[in-house]
Coordinates of C-alpha atoms (C1' of nucleotides) in Angstrom, one line a residue:
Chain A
X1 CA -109.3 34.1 -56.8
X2 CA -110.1 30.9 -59.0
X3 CA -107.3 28.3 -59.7
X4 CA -106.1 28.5 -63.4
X5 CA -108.0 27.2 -66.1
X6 CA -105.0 24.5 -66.1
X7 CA -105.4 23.7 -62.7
X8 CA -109.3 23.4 -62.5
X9 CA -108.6 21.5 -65.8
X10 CA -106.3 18.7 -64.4
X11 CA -108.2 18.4 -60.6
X12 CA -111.1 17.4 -63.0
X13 CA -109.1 14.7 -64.4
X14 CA -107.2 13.7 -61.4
X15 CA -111.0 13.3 -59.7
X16 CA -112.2 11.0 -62.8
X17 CA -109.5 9.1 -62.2
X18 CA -108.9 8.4 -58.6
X19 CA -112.5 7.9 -58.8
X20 CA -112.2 5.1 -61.3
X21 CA -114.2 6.8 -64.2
X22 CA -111.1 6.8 -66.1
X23 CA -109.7 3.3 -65.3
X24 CA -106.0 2.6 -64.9
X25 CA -104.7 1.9 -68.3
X26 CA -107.0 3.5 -70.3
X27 CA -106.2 6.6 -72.9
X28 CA -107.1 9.9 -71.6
X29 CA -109.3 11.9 -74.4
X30 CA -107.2 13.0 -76.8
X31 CA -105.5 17.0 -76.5
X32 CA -108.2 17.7 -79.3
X33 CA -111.2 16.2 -77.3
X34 CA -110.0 17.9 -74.4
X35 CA -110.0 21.2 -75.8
X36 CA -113.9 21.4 -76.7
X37 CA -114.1 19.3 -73.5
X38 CA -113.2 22.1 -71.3
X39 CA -113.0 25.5 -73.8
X40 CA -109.6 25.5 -73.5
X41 CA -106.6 26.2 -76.6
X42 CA -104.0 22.7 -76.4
X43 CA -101.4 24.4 -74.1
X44 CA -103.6 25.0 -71.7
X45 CA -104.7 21.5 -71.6
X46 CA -101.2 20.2 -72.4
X47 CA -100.2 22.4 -69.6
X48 CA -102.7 20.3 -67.4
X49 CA -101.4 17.2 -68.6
X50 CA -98.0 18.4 -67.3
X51 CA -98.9 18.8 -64.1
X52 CA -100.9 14.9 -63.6
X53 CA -97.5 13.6 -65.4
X54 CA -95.3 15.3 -62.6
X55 CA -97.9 13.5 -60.2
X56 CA -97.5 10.0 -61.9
X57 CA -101.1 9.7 -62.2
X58 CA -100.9 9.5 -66.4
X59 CA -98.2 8.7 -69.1
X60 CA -98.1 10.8 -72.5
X61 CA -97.2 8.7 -75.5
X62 CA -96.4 9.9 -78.5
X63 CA -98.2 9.2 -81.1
X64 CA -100.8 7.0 -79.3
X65 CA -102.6 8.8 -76.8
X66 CA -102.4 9.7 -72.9
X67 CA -102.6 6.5 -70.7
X68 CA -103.7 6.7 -67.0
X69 CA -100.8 4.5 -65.4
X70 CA -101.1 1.2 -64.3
X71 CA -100.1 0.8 -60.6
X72 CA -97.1 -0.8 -59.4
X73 CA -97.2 -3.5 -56.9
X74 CA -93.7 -2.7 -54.9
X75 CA -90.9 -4.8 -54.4
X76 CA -89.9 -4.8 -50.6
X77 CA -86.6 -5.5 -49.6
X78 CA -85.6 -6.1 -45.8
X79 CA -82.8 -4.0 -44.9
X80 CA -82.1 -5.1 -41.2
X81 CA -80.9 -8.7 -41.6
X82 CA -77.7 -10.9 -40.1
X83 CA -75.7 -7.7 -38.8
X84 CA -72.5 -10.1 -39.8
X85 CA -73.3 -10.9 -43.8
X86 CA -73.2 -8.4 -46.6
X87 CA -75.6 -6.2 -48.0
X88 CA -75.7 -8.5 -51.3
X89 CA -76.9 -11.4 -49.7
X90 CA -79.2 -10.1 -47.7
X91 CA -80.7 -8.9 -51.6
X92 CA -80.3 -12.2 -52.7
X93 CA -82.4 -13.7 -49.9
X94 CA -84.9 -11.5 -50.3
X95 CA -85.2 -11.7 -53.8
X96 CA -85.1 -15.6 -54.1
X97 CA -87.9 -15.4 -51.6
X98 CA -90.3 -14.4 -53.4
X99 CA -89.7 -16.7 -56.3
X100 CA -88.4 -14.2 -58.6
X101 CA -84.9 -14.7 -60.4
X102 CA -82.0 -12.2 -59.6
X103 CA -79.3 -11.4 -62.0
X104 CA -75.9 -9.4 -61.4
X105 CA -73.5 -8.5 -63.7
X106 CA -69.8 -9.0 -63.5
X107 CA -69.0 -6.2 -61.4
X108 CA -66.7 -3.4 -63.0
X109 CA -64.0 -3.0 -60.3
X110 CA -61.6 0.4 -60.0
X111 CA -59.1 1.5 -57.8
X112 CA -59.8 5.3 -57.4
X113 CA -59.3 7.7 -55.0
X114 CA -61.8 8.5 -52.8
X115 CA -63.7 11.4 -52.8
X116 CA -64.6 13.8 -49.6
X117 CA -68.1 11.5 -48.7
X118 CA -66.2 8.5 -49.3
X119 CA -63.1 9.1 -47.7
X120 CA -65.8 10.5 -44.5
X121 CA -67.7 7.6 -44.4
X122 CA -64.5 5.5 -44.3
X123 CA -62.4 7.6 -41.8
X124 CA -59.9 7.8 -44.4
X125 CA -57.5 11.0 -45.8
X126 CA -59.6 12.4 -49.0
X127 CA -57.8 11.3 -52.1
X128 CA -56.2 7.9 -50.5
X129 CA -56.6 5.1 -52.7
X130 CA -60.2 2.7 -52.6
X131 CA -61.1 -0.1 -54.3
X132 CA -64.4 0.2 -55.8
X133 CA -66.7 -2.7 -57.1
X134 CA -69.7 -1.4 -59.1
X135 CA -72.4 -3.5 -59.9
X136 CA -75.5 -3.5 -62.0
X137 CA -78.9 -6.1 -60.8
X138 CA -81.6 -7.2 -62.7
X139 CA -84.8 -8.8 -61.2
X140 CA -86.9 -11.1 -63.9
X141 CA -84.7 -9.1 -66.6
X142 CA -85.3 -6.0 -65.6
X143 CA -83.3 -3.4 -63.9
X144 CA -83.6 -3.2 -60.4
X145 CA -80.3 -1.8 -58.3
X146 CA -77.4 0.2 -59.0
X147 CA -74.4 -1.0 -56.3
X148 CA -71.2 0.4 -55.7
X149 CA -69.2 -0.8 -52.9
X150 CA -66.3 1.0 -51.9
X151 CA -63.2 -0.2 -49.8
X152 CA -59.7 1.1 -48.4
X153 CA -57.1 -0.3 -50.8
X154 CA -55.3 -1.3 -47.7
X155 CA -57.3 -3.9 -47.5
X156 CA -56.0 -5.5 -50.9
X157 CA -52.6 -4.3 -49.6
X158 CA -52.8 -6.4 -46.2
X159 CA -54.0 -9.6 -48.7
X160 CA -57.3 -9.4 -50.0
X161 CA -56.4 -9.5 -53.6
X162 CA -59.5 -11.0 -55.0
X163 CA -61.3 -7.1 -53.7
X164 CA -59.3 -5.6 -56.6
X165 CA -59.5 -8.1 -59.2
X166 CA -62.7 -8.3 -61.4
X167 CA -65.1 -11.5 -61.1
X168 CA -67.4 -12.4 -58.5
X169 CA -66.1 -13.4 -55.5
X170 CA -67.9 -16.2 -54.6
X171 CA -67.8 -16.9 -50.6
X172 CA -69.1 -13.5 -50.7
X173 CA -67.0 -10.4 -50.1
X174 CA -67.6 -10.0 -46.4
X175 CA -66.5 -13.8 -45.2
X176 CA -63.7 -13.6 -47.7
X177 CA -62.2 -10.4 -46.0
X178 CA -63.0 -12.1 -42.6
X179 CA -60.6 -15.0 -43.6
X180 CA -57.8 -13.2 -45.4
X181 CA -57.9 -10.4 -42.9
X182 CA -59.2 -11.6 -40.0
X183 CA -61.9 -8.3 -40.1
X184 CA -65.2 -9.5 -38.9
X185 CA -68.2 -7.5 -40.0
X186 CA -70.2 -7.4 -36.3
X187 CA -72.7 -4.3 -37.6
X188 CA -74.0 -2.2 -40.1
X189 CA -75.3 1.2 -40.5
X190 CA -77.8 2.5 -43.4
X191 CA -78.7 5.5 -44.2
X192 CA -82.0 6.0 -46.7
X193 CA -82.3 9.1 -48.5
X194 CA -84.1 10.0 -51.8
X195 CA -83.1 12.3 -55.0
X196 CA -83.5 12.7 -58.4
X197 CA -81.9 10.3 -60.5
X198 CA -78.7 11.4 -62.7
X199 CA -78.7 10.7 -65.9
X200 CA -77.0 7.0 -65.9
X201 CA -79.2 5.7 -63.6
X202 CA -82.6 7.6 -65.3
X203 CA -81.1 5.4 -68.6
X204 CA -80.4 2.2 -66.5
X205 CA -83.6 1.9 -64.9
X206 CA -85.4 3.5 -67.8
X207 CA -87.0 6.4 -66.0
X208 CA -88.2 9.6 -67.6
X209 CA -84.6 12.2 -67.8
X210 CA -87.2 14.5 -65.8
X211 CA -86.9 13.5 -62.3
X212 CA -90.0 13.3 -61.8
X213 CA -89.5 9.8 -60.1
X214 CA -87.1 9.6 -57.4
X215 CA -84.8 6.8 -56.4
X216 CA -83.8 5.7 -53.2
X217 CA -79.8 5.8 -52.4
X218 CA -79.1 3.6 -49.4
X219 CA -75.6 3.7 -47.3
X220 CA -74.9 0.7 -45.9
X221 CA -71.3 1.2 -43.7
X222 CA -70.1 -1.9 -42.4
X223 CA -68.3 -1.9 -39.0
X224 CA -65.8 -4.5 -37.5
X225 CA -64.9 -5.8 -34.1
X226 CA -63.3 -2.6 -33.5
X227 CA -65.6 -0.2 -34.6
X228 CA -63.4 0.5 -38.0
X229 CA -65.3 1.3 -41.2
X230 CA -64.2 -1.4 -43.7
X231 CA -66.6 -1.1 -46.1
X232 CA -69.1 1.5 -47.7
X233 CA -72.0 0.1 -50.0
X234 CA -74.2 3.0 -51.9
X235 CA -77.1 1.1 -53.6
X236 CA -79.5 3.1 -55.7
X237 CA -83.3 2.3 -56.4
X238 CA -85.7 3.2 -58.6
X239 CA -88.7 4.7 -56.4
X240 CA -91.8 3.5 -58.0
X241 CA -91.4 0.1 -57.5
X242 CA -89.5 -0.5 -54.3
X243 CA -90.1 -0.4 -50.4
X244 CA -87.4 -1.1 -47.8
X245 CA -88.8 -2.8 -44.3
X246 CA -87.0 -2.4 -41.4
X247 CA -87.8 -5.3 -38.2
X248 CA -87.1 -4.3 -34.8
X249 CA -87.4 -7.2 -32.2
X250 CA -89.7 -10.1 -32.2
X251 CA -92.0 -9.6 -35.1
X252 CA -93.3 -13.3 -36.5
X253 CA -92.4 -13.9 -39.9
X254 CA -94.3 -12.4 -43.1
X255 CA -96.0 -14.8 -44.8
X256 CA -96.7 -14.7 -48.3
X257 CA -99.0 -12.7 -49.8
X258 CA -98.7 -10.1 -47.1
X259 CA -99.1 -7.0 -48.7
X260 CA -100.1 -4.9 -45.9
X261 CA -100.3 -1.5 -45.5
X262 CA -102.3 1.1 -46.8
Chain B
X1 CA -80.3 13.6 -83.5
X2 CA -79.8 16.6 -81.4
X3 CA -81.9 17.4 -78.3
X4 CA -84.4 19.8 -78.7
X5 CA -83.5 23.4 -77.9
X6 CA -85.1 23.4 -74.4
X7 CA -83.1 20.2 -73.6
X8 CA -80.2 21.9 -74.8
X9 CA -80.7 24.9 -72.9
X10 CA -81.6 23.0 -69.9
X11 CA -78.0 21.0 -69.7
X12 CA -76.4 24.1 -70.3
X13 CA -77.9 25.9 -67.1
X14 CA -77.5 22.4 -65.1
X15 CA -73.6 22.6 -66.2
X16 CA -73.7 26.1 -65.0
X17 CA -74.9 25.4 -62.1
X18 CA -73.2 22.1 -61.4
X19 CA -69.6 23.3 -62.1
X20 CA -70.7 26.7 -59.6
X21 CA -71.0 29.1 -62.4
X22 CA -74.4 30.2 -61.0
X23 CA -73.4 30.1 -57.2
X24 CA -76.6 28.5 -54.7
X25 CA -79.1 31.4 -54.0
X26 CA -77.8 33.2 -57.4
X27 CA -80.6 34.6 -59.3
X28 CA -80.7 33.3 -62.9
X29 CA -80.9 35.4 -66.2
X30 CA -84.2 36.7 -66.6
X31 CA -86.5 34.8 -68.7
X32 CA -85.7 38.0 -71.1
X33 CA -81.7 37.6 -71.0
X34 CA -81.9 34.0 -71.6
X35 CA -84.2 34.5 -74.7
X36 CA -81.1 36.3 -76.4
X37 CA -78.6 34.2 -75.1
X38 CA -79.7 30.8 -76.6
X39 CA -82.0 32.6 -79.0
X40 CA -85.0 31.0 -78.0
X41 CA -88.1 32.1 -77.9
X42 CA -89.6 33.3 -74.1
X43 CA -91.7 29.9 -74.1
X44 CA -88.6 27.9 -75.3
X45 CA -86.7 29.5 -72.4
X46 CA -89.4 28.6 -70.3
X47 CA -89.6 24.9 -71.4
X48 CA -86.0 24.9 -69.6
X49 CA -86.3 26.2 -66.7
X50 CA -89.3 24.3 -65.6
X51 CA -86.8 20.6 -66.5
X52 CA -84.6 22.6 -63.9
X53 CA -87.6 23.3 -61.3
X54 CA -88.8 19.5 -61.5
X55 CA -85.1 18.5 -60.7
X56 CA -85.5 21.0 -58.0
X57 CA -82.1 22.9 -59.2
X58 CA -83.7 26.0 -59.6
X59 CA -86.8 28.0 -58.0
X60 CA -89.1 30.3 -59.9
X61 CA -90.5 33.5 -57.7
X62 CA -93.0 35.5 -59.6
X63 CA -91.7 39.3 -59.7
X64 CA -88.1 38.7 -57.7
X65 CA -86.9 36.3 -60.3
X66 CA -85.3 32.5 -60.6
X67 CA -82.9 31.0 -58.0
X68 CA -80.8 28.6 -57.9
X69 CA -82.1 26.5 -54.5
X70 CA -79.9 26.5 -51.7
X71 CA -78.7 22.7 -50.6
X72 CA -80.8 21.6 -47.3
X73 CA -78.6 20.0 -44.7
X74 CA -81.0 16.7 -43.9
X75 CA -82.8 16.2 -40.7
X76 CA -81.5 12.3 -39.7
X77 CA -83.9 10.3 -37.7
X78 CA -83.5 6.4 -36.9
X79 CA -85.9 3.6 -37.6
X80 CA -84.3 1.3 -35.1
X81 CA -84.5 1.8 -31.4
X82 CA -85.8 0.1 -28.4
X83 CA -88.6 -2.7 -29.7
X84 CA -90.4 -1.9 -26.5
X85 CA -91.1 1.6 -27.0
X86 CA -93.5 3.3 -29.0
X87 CA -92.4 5.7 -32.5
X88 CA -92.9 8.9 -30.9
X89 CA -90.4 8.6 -28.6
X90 CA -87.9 7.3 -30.9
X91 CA -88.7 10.6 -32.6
X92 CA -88.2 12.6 -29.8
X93 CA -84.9 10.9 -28.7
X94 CA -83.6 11.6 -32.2
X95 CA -84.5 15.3 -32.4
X96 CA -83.6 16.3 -28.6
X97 CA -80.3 14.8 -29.1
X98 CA -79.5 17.2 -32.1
X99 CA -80.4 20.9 -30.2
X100 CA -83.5 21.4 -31.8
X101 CA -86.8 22.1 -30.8
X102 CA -89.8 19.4 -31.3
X103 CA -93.4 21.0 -30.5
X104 CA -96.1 18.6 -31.1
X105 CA -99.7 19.8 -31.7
X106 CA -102.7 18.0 -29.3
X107 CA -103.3 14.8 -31.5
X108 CA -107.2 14.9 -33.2
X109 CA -108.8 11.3 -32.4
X110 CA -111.5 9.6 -33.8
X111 CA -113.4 6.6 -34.0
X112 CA -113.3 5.5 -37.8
X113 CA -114.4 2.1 -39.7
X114 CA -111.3 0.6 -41.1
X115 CA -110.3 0.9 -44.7
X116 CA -109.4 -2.2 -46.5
X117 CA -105.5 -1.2 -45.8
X118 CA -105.4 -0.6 -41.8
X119 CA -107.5 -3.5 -41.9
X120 CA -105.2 -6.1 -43.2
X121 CA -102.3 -4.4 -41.3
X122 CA -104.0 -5.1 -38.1
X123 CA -105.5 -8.5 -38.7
X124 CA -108.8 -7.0 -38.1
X125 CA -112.3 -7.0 -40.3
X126 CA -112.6 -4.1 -42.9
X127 CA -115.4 -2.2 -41.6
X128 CA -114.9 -3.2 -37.8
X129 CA -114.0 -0.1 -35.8
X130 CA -110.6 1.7 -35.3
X131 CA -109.3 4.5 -33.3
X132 CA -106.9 7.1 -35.3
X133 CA -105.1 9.5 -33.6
X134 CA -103.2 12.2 -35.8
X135 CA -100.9 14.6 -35.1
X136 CA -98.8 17.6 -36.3
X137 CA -95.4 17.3 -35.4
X138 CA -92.8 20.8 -36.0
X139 CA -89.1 20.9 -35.3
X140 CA -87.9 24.6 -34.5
X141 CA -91.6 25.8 -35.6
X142 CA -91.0 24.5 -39.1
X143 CA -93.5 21.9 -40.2
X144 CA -91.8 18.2 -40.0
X145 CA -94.0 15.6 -40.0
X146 CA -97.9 13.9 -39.8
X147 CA -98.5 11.0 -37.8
X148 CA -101.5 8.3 -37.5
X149 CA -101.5 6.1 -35.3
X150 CA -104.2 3.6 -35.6
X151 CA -105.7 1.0 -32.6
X152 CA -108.6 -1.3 -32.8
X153 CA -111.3 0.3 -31.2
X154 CA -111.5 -3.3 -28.7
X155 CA -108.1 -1.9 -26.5
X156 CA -110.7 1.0 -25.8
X157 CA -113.4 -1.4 -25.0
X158 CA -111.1 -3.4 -22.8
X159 CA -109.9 -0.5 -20.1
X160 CA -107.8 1.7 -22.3
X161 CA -109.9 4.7 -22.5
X162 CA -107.3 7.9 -22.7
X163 CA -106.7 5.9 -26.6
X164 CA -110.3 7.4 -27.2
X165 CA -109.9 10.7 -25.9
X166 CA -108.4 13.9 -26.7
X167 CA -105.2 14.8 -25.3
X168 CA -101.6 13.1 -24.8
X169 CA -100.8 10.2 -23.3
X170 CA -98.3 11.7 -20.8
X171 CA -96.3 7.7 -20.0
X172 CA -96.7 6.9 -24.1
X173 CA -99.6 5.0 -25.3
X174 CA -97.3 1.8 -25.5
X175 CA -96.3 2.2 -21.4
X176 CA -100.5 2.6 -21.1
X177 CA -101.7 -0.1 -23.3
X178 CA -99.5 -2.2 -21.3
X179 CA -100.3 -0.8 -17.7
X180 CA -104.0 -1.6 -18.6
X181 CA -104.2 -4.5 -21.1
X182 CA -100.9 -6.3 -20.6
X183 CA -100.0 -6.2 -23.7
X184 CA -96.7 -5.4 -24.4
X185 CA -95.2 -4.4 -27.5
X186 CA -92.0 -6.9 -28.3
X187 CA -91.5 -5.5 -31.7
X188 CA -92.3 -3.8 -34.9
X189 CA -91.8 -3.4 -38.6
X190 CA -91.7 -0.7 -40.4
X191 CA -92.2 -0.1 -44.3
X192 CA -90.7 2.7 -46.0
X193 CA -92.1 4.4 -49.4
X194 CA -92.2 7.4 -51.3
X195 CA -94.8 9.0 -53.1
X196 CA -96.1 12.3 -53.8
X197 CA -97.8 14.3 -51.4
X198 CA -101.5 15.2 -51.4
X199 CA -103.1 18.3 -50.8
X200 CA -103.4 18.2 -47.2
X201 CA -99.7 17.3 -46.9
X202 CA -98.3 19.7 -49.5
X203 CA -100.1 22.0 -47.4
X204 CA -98.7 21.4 -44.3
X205 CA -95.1 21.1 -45.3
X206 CA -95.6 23.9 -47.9
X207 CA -94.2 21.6 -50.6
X208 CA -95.3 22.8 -53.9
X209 CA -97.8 21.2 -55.0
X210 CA -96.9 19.2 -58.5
X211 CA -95.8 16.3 -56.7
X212 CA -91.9 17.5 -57.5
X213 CA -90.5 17.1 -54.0
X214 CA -92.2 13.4 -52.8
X215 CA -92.7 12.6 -49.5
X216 CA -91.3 9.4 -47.0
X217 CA -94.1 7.0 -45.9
X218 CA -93.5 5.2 -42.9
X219 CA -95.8 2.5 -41.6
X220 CA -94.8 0.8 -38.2
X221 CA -96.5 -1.6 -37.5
X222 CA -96.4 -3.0 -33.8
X223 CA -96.4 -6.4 -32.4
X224 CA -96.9 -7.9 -28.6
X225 CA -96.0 -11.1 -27.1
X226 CA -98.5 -13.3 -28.9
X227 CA -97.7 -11.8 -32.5
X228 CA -101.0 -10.0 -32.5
X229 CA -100.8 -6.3 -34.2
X230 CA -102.3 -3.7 -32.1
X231 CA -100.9 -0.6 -33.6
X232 CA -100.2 0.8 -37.1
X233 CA -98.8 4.1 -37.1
X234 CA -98.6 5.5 -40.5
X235 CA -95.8 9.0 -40.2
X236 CA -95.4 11.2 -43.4
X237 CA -92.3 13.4 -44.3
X238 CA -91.1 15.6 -47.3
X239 CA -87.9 13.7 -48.7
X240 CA -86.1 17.0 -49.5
X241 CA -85.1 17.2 -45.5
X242 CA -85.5 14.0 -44.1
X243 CA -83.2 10.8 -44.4
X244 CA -83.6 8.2 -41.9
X245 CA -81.2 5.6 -40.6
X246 CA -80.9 1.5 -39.8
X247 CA -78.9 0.2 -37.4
X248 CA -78.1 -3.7 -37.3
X249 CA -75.7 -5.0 -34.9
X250 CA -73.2 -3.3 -32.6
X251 CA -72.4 -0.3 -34.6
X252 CA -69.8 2.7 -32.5
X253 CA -72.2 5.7 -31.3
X254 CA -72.3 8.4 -33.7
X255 CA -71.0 11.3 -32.6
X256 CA -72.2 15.1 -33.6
X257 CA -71.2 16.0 -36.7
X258 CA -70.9 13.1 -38.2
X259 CA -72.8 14.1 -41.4
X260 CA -70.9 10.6 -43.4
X261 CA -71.5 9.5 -46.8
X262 CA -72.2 10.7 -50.1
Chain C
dC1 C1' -92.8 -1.0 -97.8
dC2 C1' -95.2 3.1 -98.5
dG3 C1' -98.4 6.7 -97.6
dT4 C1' -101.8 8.7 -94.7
dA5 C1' -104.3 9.9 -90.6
dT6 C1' -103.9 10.4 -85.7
dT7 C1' -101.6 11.9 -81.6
dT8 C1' -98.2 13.9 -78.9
dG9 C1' -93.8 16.9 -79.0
dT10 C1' -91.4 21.3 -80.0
dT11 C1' -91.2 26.1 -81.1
dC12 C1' -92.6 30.5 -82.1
dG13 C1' -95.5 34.9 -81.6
dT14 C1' -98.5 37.5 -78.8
dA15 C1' -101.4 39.3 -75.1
dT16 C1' -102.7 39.9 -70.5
dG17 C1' -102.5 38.9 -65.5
dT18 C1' -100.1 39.0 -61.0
dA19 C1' -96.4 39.5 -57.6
dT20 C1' -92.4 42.2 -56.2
dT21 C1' -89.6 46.1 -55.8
Chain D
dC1 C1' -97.7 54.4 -59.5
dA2 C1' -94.3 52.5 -62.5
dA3 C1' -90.9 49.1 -63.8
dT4 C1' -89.6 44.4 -63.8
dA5 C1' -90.2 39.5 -63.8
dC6 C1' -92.7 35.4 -63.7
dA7 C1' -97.6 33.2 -64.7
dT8 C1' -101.4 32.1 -67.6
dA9 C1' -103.6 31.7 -72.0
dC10 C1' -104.4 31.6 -76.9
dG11 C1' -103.3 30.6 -81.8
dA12 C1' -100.4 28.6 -85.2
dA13 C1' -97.1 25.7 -87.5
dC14 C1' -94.2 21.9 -88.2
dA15 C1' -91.8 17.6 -86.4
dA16 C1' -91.8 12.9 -84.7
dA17 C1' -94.0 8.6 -83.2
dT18 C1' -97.5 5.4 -84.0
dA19 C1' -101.2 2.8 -86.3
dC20 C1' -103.4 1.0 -90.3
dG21 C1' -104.7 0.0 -94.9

DNA sequence: CCGTATTTGTTCGTATGTATT
DNA sequence: CAATACATACGAACAAATACG
C-alpha cells in the first residue's frame, strides 16, 4: 500500500529541502500553490505541513507564508567542571567564554516543603521544610535556563541565613555554605533527561505550547565530605539550541571555533 | 480572547488526565463521545487529541481506541567512567549492573570517505578515508540503541587490521589499538544533543515517525597521549527511555533503587 | 489610520478507507 | 461478516495576522 497523499506530499518537501532546493529561510509555496502543486484539497496539504512542523524542518506564520527554518548553531555548556564549585559558576564560565553576556535575575526564594523527588533526592522526610531559590537566565537578552535550587532548611537553621533570604549571594552559594557550615561540596552528580516543556517554561523560552521541542532538565545533586546530599539544582533548557559536553580525563582544551561533530 | 475550542478541549483532557481522572492505560472517550461532550465537531475533537499525542499524553490505536500512555521507568546509563576504556564497555557495565540483558548485533564495517563533520572531529582531511563500524545494540530484546564508531583508515594501515574487518573485537577496540599501535586512549569528550530521529532510527526503535519522541545524540570523541583524536563514536537513543548521568568528584555509590530526583 | 488583498488558523460537514474486535 | 473506532481526504466558510497602498 502507498503512503498517504499527506505523507508522499510532505517527503516531497522534506527532499526539496534537505536538498537545498528550498533554501533555509525561504517561504514554502503558499497552501493555495500547493494544492494545484500536488492535486490535493488545503487539509490535505496543511495536514502535510503538520507533520514537517512536528519535525522542525518549517515554521507556519500566519499571515505571511510558511518559512523553512533557519538552523540553530547550539550553545554548549560543559557540565563536568571543579567537582567543589557550584553549578552556576560553572554556567558563568562557560558563558563568559565565549564572549557572550549572561544575565540572572534576582532569584525568587521560598521555603516550601518538599515534594516526594525532592525530599528523595535529598534523603530527607517528604513534606520537611526546603529552601528553594529559583532563578531565571538570559544569554545576550534572551532566555536561556530555568534554575531552581533546592536545599534542607536545616541548613538556614544551623546558620546559613543568607540561603533563605532573597538577593544574590555573592561569594557564591556553595563557598558561602562551606564557611557558615563548614559543608564542603567534594562532588556532584547530574542526571540529563528530556520532556516536553510545561507551559511556564514553553512561555519563558518562547517555544511553541505544542511540545514539539523538547528541553533538557538537568539534576545536579551536590555531595559533601560525608556523602550527604546538601543541595539539589534542577535546571531546564530549551532543546534547540543547547548541547551539554561531558570531559573525561586528559582531553586538551577546545579552542575556539571548535564546532565539531557532525 | 479565549482559546480556540480544540485548545480548550485539549487542557480539559490534560487536567483529566493530570489530576488521574483518566487513569494511565485508560482508554479515552471515543472520538464520537467526545464530539457530544464538548460539542465539537469530530474534526474539532480530533484537533485535540492529536495536541495530546504530540505531548505524548495520549496514544491513538486505529480500531481499539485512544490511551492514555503508560509512564516508562527510564533506562540510566553514565557518561563518565574510566578515561581509559572504550564507550562500549561503559555501556555494558551500566546495563549488566541493573539485571538486564544486553545483546549486541555483529557490527557492519566499512571503509567510507569522511563527511565534512567526522572530518573536523578527527583532525583529519574531508575526503581522506575512514573506517565506520555500526552496530545494533538491544537490552532484554527491545531495541536500545545505534552506535558508530569511526577510526581513520591509517590505524588500519599501521597494524590494526581486526578495525577493518567484520566481527568483534573480543579485548575492545581501545585495549587493541593500543596492543598494536601504542596509542592509548587518556580521555574523551562527549557531546550531548537531541533531535528528531530519521527514518532508519524511527525504524529501529519503533518511534513513530513525526519526530514527537526525539532522540539523544552522543558523540565521544577519544583522545591518546599526544591529544591526537583517533575515535569518534557517534551512539543514538530515543529520549522517552533513556536519561544519562555525570559524575564529578567523589560522589557515594549509588545503590539499586535509587531512582532520585524529579 | 483605514481598507483590502494575501496567507495561515479554526471549525464544520461529509464520505470513505483501514484496523480491531 | 458486522460493528466499532480511528485514519484519510475533500469541500466550504469565516477568523485572525500580516503586508501594502
Amino acid at each position: 500500500m502507498a503512503d498517504p497523499m499527506y505523507r508522499q506530499i510532505a517527503d516531497d518537501l522534506r527532499d526539496k529541502i534537505e536538498s537545498g532546493e528550498i533554501a533555509q529561510g525561504d517561504q514554502l509555496p503558499t497552501e493555495i500553490e500547493l494544492m494545484s502543486q500536488y492535486r490535493a484539497s488545503r487539509n490535505t496539504v496543511r495536514e502535510a505541513i503538520k507533520l514537517l512542523t512536528a519535525r522542525r524542518l518549517v515554521e507556519p506564520r500566519a499571515g505571511k507564508g510558511t518559512y523553512v527554518v533557519d538552523e540553530i548553531t547550539p550553545f554548549v555548556s560543559t557540565l563536568t567542571g571543579d567537582p567543589r564549585s557550584g553549578g552556576t559558576d560553572v554556567y558563568l564560565e562557560a558563558v563568559t567564554a565565549k564572549g557572550r553576556v549572561p544575565d540572572n535575575k534576582e532569584p525568587r526564594v521560598e521555603v516550601q516543603q518538599a515534594t516526594t523527588a525532592v525530599a528523595r533526592a535529598l534523603r530527607i522526610k517528604e513534606g520537611s521544610f526546603v529552601v528553594s531559590r529559583h532563578q531565571q537566565c538570559y544569554i545576550d537578552g534572551t532566555p536561556w535556563s530555568l534554575q531552581t535550587s533546592f536545599y534542607p532548611k536545616r541548613l538556614v537553621d544551623e546558620g546559613a541565613v543568607k540561603l533563605g533570604e532573597p538577593g544574590d549571594i555573592e561569594e557564591g552559594a556553595v563557598k558561602y555554605i562551606a564557611q557558615k557550615l563548614g559543608i564542603n561540596q567534594v562532588g556532584y552528580r547530574d542526571t540529563i533527561a528530556v520532556r516536553a516543556p510545561d507551559e511556564i517554561e514553553a512561555t519563558f523560552f518562547r517555544l511553541p505550547d505544542d511540545g514539539r521541542i523538547p528541553v533538557f532538565e538537568i539534576f545536579r545533586l551536590a555531595f559533601d565530605e560525608t556523602g550527604g546530599r546538601f543541595r539539589l539544582t534542577v535546571t531546564v533548557y530549551p532543546a534547540d539550541r543547547n548541547r551539554f559536553r561531558v570531559i573525561v580525563g586528559e582531553v586538551p582544551i577546545t579552542t575556539l571555533a571548535d564546532t565539531d561533530e557532525e
